[in-house]
Structures are given as C-alpha cells and as structure tokens.
XYZ file of C-alpha atoms in Angstrom:
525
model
C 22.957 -27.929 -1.357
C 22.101 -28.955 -4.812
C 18.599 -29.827 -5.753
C 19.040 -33.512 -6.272
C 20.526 -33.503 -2.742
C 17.199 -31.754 -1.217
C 14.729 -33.721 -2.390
C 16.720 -37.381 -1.834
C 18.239 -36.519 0.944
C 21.874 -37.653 0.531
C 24.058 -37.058 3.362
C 27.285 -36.900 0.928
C 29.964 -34.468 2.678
C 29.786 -30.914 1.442
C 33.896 -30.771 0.719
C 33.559 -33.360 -1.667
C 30.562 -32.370 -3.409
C 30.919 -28.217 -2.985
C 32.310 -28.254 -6.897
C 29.741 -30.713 -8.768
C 26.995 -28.864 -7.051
C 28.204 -25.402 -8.623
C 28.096 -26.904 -12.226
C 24.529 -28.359 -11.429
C 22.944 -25.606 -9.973
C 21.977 -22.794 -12.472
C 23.689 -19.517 -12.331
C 21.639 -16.301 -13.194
C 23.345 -13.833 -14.846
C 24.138 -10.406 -13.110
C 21.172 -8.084 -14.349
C 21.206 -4.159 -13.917
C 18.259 -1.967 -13.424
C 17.416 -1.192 -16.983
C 16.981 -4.856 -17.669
C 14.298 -5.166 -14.700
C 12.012 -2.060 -16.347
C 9.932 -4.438 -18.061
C 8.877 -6.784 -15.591
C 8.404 -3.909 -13.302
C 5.900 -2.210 -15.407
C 4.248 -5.559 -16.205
C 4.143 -5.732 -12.073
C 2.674 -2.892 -11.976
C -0.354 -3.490 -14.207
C -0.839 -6.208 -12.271
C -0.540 -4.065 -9.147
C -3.500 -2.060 -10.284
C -5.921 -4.537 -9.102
C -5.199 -3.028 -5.739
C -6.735 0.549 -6.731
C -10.088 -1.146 -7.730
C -10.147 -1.363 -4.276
C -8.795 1.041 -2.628
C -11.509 3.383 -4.800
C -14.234 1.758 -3.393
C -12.551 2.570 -0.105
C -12.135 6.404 -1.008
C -16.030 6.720 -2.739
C -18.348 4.948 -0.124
C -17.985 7.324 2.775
C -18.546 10.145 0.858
C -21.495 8.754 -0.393
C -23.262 8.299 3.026
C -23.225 12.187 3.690
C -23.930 13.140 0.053
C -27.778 14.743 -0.057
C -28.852 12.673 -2.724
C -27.859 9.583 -1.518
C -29.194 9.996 1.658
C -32.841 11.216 0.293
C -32.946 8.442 -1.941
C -31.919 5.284 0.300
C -32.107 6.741 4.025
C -34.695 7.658 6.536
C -36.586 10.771 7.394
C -36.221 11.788 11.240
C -38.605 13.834 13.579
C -37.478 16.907 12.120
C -38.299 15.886 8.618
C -34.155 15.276 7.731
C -32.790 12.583 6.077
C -30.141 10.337 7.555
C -28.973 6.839 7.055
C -29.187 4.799 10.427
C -26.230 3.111 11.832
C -27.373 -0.706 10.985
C -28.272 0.822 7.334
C -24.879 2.388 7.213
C -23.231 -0.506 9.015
C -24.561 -2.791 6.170
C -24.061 -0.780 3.241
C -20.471 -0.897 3.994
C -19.649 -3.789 5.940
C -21.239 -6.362 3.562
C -18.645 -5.414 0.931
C -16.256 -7.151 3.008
C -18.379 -10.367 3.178
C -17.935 -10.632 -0.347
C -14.189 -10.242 -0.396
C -14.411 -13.124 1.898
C -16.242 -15.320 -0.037
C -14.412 -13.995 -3.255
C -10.987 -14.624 -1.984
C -11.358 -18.025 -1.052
C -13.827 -19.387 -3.904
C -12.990 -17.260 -6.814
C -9.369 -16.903 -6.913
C -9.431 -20.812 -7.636
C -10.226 -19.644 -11.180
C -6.436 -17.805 -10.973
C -5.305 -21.636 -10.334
C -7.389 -23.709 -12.958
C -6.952 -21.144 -15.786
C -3.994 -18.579 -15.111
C -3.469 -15.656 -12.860
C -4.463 -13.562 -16.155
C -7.399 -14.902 -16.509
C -8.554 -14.811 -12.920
C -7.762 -10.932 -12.734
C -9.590 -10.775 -15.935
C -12.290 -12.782 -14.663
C -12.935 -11.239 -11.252
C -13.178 -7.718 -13.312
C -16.652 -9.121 -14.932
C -18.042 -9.869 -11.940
C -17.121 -6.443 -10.626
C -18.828 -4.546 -13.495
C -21.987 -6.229 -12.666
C -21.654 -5.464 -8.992
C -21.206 -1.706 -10.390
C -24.407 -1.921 -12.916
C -26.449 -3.250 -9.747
C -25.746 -0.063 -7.882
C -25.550 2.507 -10.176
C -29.058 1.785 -11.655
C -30.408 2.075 -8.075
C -33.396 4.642 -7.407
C -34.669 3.715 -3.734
C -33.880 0.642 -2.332
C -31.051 0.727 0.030
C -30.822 -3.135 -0.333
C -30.174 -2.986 -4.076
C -26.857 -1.180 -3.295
C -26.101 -3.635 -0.506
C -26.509 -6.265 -3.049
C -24.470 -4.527 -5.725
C -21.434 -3.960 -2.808
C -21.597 -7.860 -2.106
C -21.228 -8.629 -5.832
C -18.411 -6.001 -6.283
C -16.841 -7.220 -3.088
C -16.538 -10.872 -4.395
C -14.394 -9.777 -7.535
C -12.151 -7.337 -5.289
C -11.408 -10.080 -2.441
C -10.913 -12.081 -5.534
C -8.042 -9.486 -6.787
C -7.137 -9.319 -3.244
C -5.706 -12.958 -3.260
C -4.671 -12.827 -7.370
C -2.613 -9.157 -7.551
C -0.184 -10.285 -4.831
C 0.228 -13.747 -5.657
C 1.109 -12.834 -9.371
C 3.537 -10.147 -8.318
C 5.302 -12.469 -6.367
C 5.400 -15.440 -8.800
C 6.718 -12.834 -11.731
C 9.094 -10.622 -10.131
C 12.780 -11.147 -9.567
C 13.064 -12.078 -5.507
C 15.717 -8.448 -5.544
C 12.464 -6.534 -6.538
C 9.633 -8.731 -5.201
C 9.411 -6.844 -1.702
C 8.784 -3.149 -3.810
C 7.074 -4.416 -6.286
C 4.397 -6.009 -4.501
C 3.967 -3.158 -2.305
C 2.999 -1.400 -5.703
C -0.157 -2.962 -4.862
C -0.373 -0.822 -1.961
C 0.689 1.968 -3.727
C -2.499 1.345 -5.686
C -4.912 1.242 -2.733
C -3.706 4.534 -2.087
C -3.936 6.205 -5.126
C -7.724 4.731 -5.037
C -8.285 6.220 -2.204
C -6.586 9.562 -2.407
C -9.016 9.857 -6.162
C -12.172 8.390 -4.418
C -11.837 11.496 -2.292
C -10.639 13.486 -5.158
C -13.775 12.994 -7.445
C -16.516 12.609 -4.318
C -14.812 16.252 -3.399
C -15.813 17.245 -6.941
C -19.463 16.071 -6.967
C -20.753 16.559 -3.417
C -21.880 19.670 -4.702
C -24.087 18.463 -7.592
C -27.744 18.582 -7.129
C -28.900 15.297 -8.034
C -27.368 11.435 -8.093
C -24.887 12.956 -10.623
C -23.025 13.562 -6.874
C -22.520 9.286 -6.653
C -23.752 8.172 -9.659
C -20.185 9.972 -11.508
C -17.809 8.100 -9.036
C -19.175 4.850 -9.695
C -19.304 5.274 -13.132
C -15.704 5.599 -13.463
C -15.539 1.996 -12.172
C -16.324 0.676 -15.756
C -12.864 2.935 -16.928
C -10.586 1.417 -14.077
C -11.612 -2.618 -14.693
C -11.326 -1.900 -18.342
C -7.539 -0.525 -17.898
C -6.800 -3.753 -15.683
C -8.806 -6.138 -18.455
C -6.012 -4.178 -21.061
C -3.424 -4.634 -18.936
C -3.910 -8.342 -18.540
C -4.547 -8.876 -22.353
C -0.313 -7.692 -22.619
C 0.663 -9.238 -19.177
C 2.731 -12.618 -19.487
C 1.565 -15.164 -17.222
C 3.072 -16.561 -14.177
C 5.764 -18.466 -15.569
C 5.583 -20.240 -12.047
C 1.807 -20.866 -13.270
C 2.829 -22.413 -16.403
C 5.613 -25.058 -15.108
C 3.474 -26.168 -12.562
C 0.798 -26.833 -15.259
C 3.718 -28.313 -17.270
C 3.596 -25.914 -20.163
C 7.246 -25.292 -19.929
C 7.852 -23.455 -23.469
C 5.046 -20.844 -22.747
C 7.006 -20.645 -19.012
C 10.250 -19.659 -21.172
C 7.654 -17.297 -23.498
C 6.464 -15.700 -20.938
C 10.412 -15.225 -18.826
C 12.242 -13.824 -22.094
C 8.926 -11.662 -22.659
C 9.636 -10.103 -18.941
C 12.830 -9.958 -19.207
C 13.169 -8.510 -22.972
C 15.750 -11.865 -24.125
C 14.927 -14.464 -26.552
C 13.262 -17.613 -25.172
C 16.237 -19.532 -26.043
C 18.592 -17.562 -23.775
C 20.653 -19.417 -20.771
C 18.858 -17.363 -18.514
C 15.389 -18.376 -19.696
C 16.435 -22.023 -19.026
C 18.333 -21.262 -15.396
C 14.963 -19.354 -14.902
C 13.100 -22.488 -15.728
C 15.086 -24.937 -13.758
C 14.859 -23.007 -10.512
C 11.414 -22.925 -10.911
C 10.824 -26.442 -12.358
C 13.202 -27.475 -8.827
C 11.227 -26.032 -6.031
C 7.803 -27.337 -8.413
C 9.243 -31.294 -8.029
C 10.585 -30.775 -4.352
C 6.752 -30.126 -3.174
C 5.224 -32.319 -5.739
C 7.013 -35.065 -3.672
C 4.308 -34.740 -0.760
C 1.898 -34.912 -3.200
C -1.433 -33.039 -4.539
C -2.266 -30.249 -2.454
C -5.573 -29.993 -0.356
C -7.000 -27.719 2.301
C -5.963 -30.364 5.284
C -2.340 -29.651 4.304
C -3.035 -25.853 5.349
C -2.668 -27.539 8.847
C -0.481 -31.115 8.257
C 1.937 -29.765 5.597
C 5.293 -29.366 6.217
C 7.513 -27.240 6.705
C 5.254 -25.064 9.448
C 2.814 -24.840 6.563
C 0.197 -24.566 9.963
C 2.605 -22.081 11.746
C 2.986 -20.023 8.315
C -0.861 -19.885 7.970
C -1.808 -18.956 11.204
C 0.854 -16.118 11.003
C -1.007 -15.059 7.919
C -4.299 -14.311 9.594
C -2.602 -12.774 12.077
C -1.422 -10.547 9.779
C -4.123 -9.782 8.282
C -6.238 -9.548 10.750
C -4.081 -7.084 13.093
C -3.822 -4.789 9.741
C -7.599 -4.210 9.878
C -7.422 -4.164 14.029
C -4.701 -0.945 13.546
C -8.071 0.749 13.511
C -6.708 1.923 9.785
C -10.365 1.967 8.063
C -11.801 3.580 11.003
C -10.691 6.642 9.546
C -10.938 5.549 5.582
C -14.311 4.338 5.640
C -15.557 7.146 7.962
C -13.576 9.665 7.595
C -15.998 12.390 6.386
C -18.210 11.400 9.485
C -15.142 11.075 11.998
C -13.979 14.851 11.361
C -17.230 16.338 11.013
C -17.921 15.182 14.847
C -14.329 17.748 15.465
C -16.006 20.748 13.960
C -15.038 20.968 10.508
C -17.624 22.205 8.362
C -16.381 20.512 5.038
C -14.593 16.695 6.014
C -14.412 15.962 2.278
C -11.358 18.633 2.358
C -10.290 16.630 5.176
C -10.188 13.573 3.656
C -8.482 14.819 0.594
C -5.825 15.416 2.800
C -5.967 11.878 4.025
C -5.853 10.488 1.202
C -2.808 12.946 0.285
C -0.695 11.711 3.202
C -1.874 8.300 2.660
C -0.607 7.850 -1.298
C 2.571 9.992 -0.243
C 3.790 7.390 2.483
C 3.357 4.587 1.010
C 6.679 5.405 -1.173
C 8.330 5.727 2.095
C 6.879 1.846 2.779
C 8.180 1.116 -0.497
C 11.523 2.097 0.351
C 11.333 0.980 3.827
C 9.996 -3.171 2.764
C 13.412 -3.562 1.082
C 15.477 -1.312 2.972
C 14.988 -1.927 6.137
C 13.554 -5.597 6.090
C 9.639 -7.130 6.624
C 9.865 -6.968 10.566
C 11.664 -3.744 11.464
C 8.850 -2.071 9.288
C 6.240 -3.662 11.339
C 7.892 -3.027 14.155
C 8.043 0.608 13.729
C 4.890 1.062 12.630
C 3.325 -0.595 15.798
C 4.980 1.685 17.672
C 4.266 4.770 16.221
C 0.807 4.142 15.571
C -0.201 2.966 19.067
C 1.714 6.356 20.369
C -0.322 8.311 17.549
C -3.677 6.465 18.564
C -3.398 6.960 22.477
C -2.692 10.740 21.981
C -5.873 10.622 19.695
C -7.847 9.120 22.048
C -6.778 10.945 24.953
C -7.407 14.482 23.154
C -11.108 12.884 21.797
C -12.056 11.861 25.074
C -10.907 14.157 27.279
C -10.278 17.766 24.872
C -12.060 17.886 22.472
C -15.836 18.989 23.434
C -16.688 22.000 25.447
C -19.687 20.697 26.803
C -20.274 16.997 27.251
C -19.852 14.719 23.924
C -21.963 16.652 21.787
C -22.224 20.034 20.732
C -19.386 22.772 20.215
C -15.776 21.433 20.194
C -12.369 23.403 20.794
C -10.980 23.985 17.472
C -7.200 23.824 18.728
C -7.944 20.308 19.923
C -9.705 19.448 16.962
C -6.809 20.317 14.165
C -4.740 18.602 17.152
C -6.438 15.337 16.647
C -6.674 16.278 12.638
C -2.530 16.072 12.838
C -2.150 13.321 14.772
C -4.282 11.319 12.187
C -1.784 12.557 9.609
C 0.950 11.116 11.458
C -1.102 7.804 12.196
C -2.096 7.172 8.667
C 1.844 8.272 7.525
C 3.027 5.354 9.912
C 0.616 2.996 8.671
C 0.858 3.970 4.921
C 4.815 3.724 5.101
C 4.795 0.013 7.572
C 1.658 -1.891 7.602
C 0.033 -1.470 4.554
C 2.133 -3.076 1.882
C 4.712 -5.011 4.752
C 1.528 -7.815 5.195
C 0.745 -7.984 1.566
C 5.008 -8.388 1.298
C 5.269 -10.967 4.063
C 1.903 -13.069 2.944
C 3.007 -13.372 -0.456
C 6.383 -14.628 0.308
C 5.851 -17.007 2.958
C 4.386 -19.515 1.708
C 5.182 -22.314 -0.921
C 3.547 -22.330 -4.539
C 1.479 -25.553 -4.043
C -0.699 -24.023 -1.120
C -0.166 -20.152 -1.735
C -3.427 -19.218 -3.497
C -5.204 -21.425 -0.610
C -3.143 -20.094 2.186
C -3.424 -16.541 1.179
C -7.468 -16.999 0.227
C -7.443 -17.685 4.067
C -5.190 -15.229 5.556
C -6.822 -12.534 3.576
C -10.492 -13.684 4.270
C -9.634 -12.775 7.848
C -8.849 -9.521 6.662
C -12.114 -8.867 5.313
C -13.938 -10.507 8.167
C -12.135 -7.896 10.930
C -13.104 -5.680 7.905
C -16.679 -6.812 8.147
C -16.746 -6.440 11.893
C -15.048 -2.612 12.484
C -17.267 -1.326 9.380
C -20.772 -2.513 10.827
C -20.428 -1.514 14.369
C -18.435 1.180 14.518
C -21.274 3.682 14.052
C -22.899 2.238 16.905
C -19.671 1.865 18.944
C -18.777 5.793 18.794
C -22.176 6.731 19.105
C -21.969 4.796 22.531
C -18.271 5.674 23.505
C -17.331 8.386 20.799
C -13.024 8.291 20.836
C -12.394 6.042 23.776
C -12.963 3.821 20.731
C -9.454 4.841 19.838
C -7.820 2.908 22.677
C -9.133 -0.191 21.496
C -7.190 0.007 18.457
C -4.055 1.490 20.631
C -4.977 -1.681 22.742
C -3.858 -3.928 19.660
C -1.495 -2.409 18.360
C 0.449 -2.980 21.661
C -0.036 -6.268 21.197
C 0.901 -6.603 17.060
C 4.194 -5.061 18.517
C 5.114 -8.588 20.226
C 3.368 -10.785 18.496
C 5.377 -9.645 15.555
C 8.702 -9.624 17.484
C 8.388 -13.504 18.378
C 6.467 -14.911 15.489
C 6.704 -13.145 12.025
C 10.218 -14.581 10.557
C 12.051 -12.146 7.972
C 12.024 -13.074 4.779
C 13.699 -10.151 2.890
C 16.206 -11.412 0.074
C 14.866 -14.619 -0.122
C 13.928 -16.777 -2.845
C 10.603 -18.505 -2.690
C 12.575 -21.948 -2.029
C 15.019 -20.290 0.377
C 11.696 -19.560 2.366
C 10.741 -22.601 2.678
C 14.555 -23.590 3.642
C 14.094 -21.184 6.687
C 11.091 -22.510 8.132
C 12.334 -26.132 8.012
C 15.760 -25.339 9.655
C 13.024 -23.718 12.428
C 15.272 -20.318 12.991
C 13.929 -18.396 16.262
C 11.999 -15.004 14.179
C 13.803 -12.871 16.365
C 16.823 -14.414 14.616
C 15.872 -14.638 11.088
C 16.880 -11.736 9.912
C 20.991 -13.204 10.235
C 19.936 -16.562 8.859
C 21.871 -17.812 5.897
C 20.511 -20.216 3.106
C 22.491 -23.160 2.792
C 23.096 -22.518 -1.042
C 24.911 -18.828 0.404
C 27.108 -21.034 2.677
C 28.512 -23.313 0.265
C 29.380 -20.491 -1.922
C 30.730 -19.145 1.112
C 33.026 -22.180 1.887
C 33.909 -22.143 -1.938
C-alpha cells in the first residue's frame, strides 16, 4: 500500500489502485556488490566502537592476576602475599558496567541533538579521560574504580550509538551483517586484550598494565578519524529536516552524485516512514510503554534480550577467564585465554553468516541449545570431575582440558548466535522516533545483568565453585522459549516493513513467512 494510503487510511480497493501506487512509490535501482563496498567500509568504522569495548573486556582480567597490579592496589594476606579481595575485585570490574548504564541512556542523547558522528566522537573524549584517570594511578584501588566508571559511561554510550548508526546507514540486504560487524569488533578487542596482557604479564613493573591501557588513546583516536570521513545518518538528517545534506551524505555512501534518482527514492522512503510517526507526535519516554504499534511489547523484548545475553553466563568466562582456568590446573591461563579469545573472533564470522542466512530466531535458537548442552556438561565435569580431593587442591588434568574444550565449544556457539543476533534484532525492531530511547533501555539492562554477574561471581564460586554453571544452563533453557514465542523475525525487512509486522500482530512463531503488504501487491501485479 502506498504511503499516502498508510498514513490516511483510505480503504480504496487494491485492484483499482495496484497501478497508481507503483508510479508513486519509489523504485530503487538493482545494486550489485561492488556498489555496496563503500557503505560497508563506512559501517565498519562505525562498527569499531564495539572493539573499544570489547578491549576493555580482554585487558581487565588479566590485570587482576598481574604482580604489579596486585602489589600496588590489593591486600597483603597472613602469609605476606598480595591478592585483591572479591568485593575489591567485584568492584573494580562490575562498576564499569554502571557506567555503561548511565552512559547509554543519558549520553547517547548527544547522538540525537547533534548527529550520530558527533555522539561517537563525543563519547570517545569522555573515554580518554576515564583512561588518563587510571593509568596515572599509583595506590588507590578507588582511583581505578573511578577511572572504569568514567570509561564505562562513553562505552555504554557507543553501545547504544554503533548499532543504531549501522542500522540507519546500511542498505536493509546488508543491515543484519553489517551490524554484527560490531560484534566482530568486540571480538577482535578481546582476542588483542589477551594478546597484549599475554605480552606484558611478564614485565617487572606497571609497564605489565600500564602498556594495555595506553593503547586506549590509539584505538579512540582511529574511531575519532573514522568519524571525521563517516557520512551521517541520512535517517538523522531528514528527521532534522536537512534534506540536501541527507542526499550528501546517500550519494557519498553509495559513490553517485547527489542528484541521482536513487538519492531522491532514498530520500522519499526515508522522508515516508519520518511523516507516518511524526503523525503521533513528538516522542517521549511514556511512549516507550503507550506507543503504538507494540512499541511496549518491542521494548520489553529488548531487555529481554539483552539481559538473557549477559545471563548465557558469556562474561563469566571473559571477565574471569585467567582466574576460571587457573582453578583447573593450568599453570599459565593467559595462554588459555588467548585461545578464547581465538575461538571467540573466529565464530563470530560464522554469526555473521548465520544473522542473514539463516534468519534472527533460528540463530538464537541454536545457540540456546547448544550452549545450555555445553554449560550442563561443564558443570557436571566442575562439580563432580574435576578435583581429586574436595574443591580445592590438585585437579585431574583429563577433566580439566575436558572442561577447557567444552568452553571452546560454548564460547563458538555464543560467538556465532548470541552475540551479534541481539545487537541485529535490537537495532531493527524498533521505529526511528523512539530507537535511541528504546535501545538506551534495552541495553542498560545489559549492563545492569553485567553489573550483577561481574561483582558476585567471585564470591558465588568461592561458595559453590562450578555448580555456578547450572545457573547459567538454568537460563538458557529458558531464553530457548522465551525466544520461540516472543522474539518476531525481522530478517529482510525494511525499517517501515517492521513496524508493518508488529501492527498486523503476526504470532513470532509465524513471522518468519509473513509478507509486507508492499510484496503482495507486487505480487498481485
């Protein structure tokens, strides 16, 4: 149905109308790869945002068993050793998540007032001084908690912004792979966090943490660059009414001149769906729960979401990996966690493939499934195999590289299904006027589950060591069904067709057969 019949809601017949509508509606030309390599690569500076924090992931859990850090901010036990307790640890890393909270909902509203560009660009000054604060620390433990909460407010920031501009810029053929390139770049922060802590662990002196962080000025410098050449959401710009810097920044992406027929097609789709929710009128946070279409049943999907991607028990092993593995009787976890990190950067191409190939919810199907079979095998061997004597002391090394593969396998079904399918879903599934709200919230659940498995997990295993694991096998169970009956598919879709989908109120379970209207009069045609 045309436009014009959307938003007035004529009830003309469709036989008499099917030809009008085809000369009203814009066509898009047919495009082949080569002329999508641009806006791909301009994607993917954007997508870089998401290895600012997947580095912090890789780099913090090293630190806590590096001999300088520990002699500088921990504690000195009955033996004369230094350790870091479980609240200090707890709080060192859990706070970061606090201010990805706060970041993602209060910050990214600079991505709406002034430009997705400038948010990103933004968000990467207040990381830098989070970095200064912590790097110039000698002894105080709480000056690196501070430093993590500053840093964490520009990444939760990024969080919200990365996606959001991916999805707003890319064509809807590439959107699914293209914003799972900001997965992509969580893993490659990881696997090089481990990387470079592998390198200094061995230094004498805070060269050993004081080097990785460092190297944070060099990544938000590359995404400031980036930014500086990245055309803005042309989304951004016609719903700001700055329509010839929308068809700037379109022919820029797409390497045609602004006056092209597809700039303008481009421009009227977007300029469309812009009037058709501008007809409810401004946006607020009450319409997170009044707005229609399912707006309410969207954004409670989105936390969710979120939050059953930090209950997969996935940064159980990230954030304490070197700790996890040294517990089944390795005598260097940084190799370990190199090999993590390996497996974790190498799956997440598989995800890539798998977002478009396969669709949003047979992804997260699979990878509930998988990972709850990897996680009770885990548990089962940590609990019952594992130790010879008790739960402490000498382990069996056959159960330990046991439970050392199975984690491989875990972290391949994650990397490949959950990781980038939420980001995927969350920044489709919602419309432009409430997005940046909508996924502030959905992702600030994210960082509180975040909060909450970072801070007491040392004092959870230290009380029931890997019975922990069926907790996390406990979930996933249940992110198997709650994504069967309430996570709708929106592969292929346009941003507008989404919205189409929620207000004809298809069944999930039947979504992925669900035909925009626009398909069916072409159809009929």
């Amino acid at each position: 149905m045309s436009q014009q019949d959307l938003t007035s809601g004529s009830t003309t017949p469709v036989n008499s109308n099917v030809m009008l509508e085809k000369e009203e509606e814009p066509i898009l030309p047919q495009k082949g790869f080569k002329d999508y390599i641009l806006i791909s690569f301009f994607c993917l500076l954007v997508a870089f945002g998401g290895f600012v924090f997947g580095f912090d992931t890789g780099t913090i859990g090293g630190f806590l068993n590096m001999t300088d850090f520990q002699e500088r901010f921990g504690e000195v036990n009955a033996e004369g050793e230094h350790y870091i307790s479980d609240i200090r640890t707890g709080l060192i890393v859990s706070v970061f998540n606090i201010g990805c909270a706060f970041g993602g909902i209060f910050l990214s509203k600079v991505g709406d007032v002034f430009g997705r560009r400038i948010g990103l660009m933004f968000s990467m000054v207040i990381y830098v001084i989070g970095i200064v604060i912590q790097i110039s620390s000698q002894q105080h433990w709480y000056q690196v908690m501070v430093g993590r909460i500053i840093t964490g407010l520009a990444v939760g920031c990024v969080a919200v912004l990365s996606p959001l501009f991916i999805s707003e810029t890319a064509p809807k053929t590439l959107r699914g792979p293209l914003v799972c390139c900001f997965q992509l770049c969580i893993t490659l922060g990881i696997f090089l966090g481990y990387c470079i802590c592998f390198g200094t662990k061995d230094l004498s002196d805070s060269r050993q943490w004081r080097i990785p962080l460092g190297l944070c000025f060099l990544w938000a410098l590359f995404l400031v660059t980036g930014m500086v050449f990245m055309p803005e959401s042309p989304r951004y710009l016609v719903e700001k009414e700055r329509i010839e810097d929308a068809k700037v920044s379109i022919a820029r992406s797409n390497k045609v001149d602004s006056e092209d027929p597809f700039v303008y097609a481009e421009v009227e789709l977007i300029q469309a769906g812009i009037d058709r929710e501008a007809l409810a009128g401004s946006a607020s946070w009450k319409e997170l729960i009044t707005g229609k279409p399912a707006i309410f049943r969207r954004v409670v999907m989105g936390i969710m979401l979120q939050s059953l991607q930090q209950l997969t028990g996935i940064n159980y092993f990230f954030y304490y990996g070197t700790t996890i593995f040294q517990a089944v009787g390795l005598e260097d976890s940084f190799e370990t966690s190199i090999i993590l990190g390996t497996v974790n950067l190498a799956s997440t191409f598989a995800g890539i493939w798998a977002i478009e190939r396969l669709g949003r919810r047979i992804t997260l199907l699979a990878g509930s499934f998988w990972m709850f079979v990897c996680l009770l095998i885990y548990a089962c061997i940590g609990s019952l195999r594992l130790f010879v004597n008790g739960t402490e002391g000498e382990t069996f090394s056959g159960s330990g590289n046991a439970m050392i593969f199975i984690t491989c396998l875990y972290i391949f079904f994650f990397s490949s299904t959950w990781a980038g399918g939420v980001y995927t879903i969350i920044s489709e599934s919602y419309p432009l006027r409430i997005r940046s709200k909508a996924m502030a919230v959905a992702t600030a659940f994210n960082w509180l589950w975040g909060f909450l498995i970072s801070f007491f997990t040392p004092q959870i295993t230290n009380a029931i060591h890997f019975y922990y694991g069926f907790v996390f096998a406990g979930c996933l169970l249940f992110s198997f069904f709650y994504v069967y009956f309430f996570v709708s598919e929106t592969k292929g879709l346009s941003l507008e067709e989404v919205d189409e989908l929620y207000a004809d109120k298809v069944a999930p379970w039947k979504s992925s057969s669900w035909t925009p209207k626009g398909e069916k009069l072409a159809g009929e045609v």
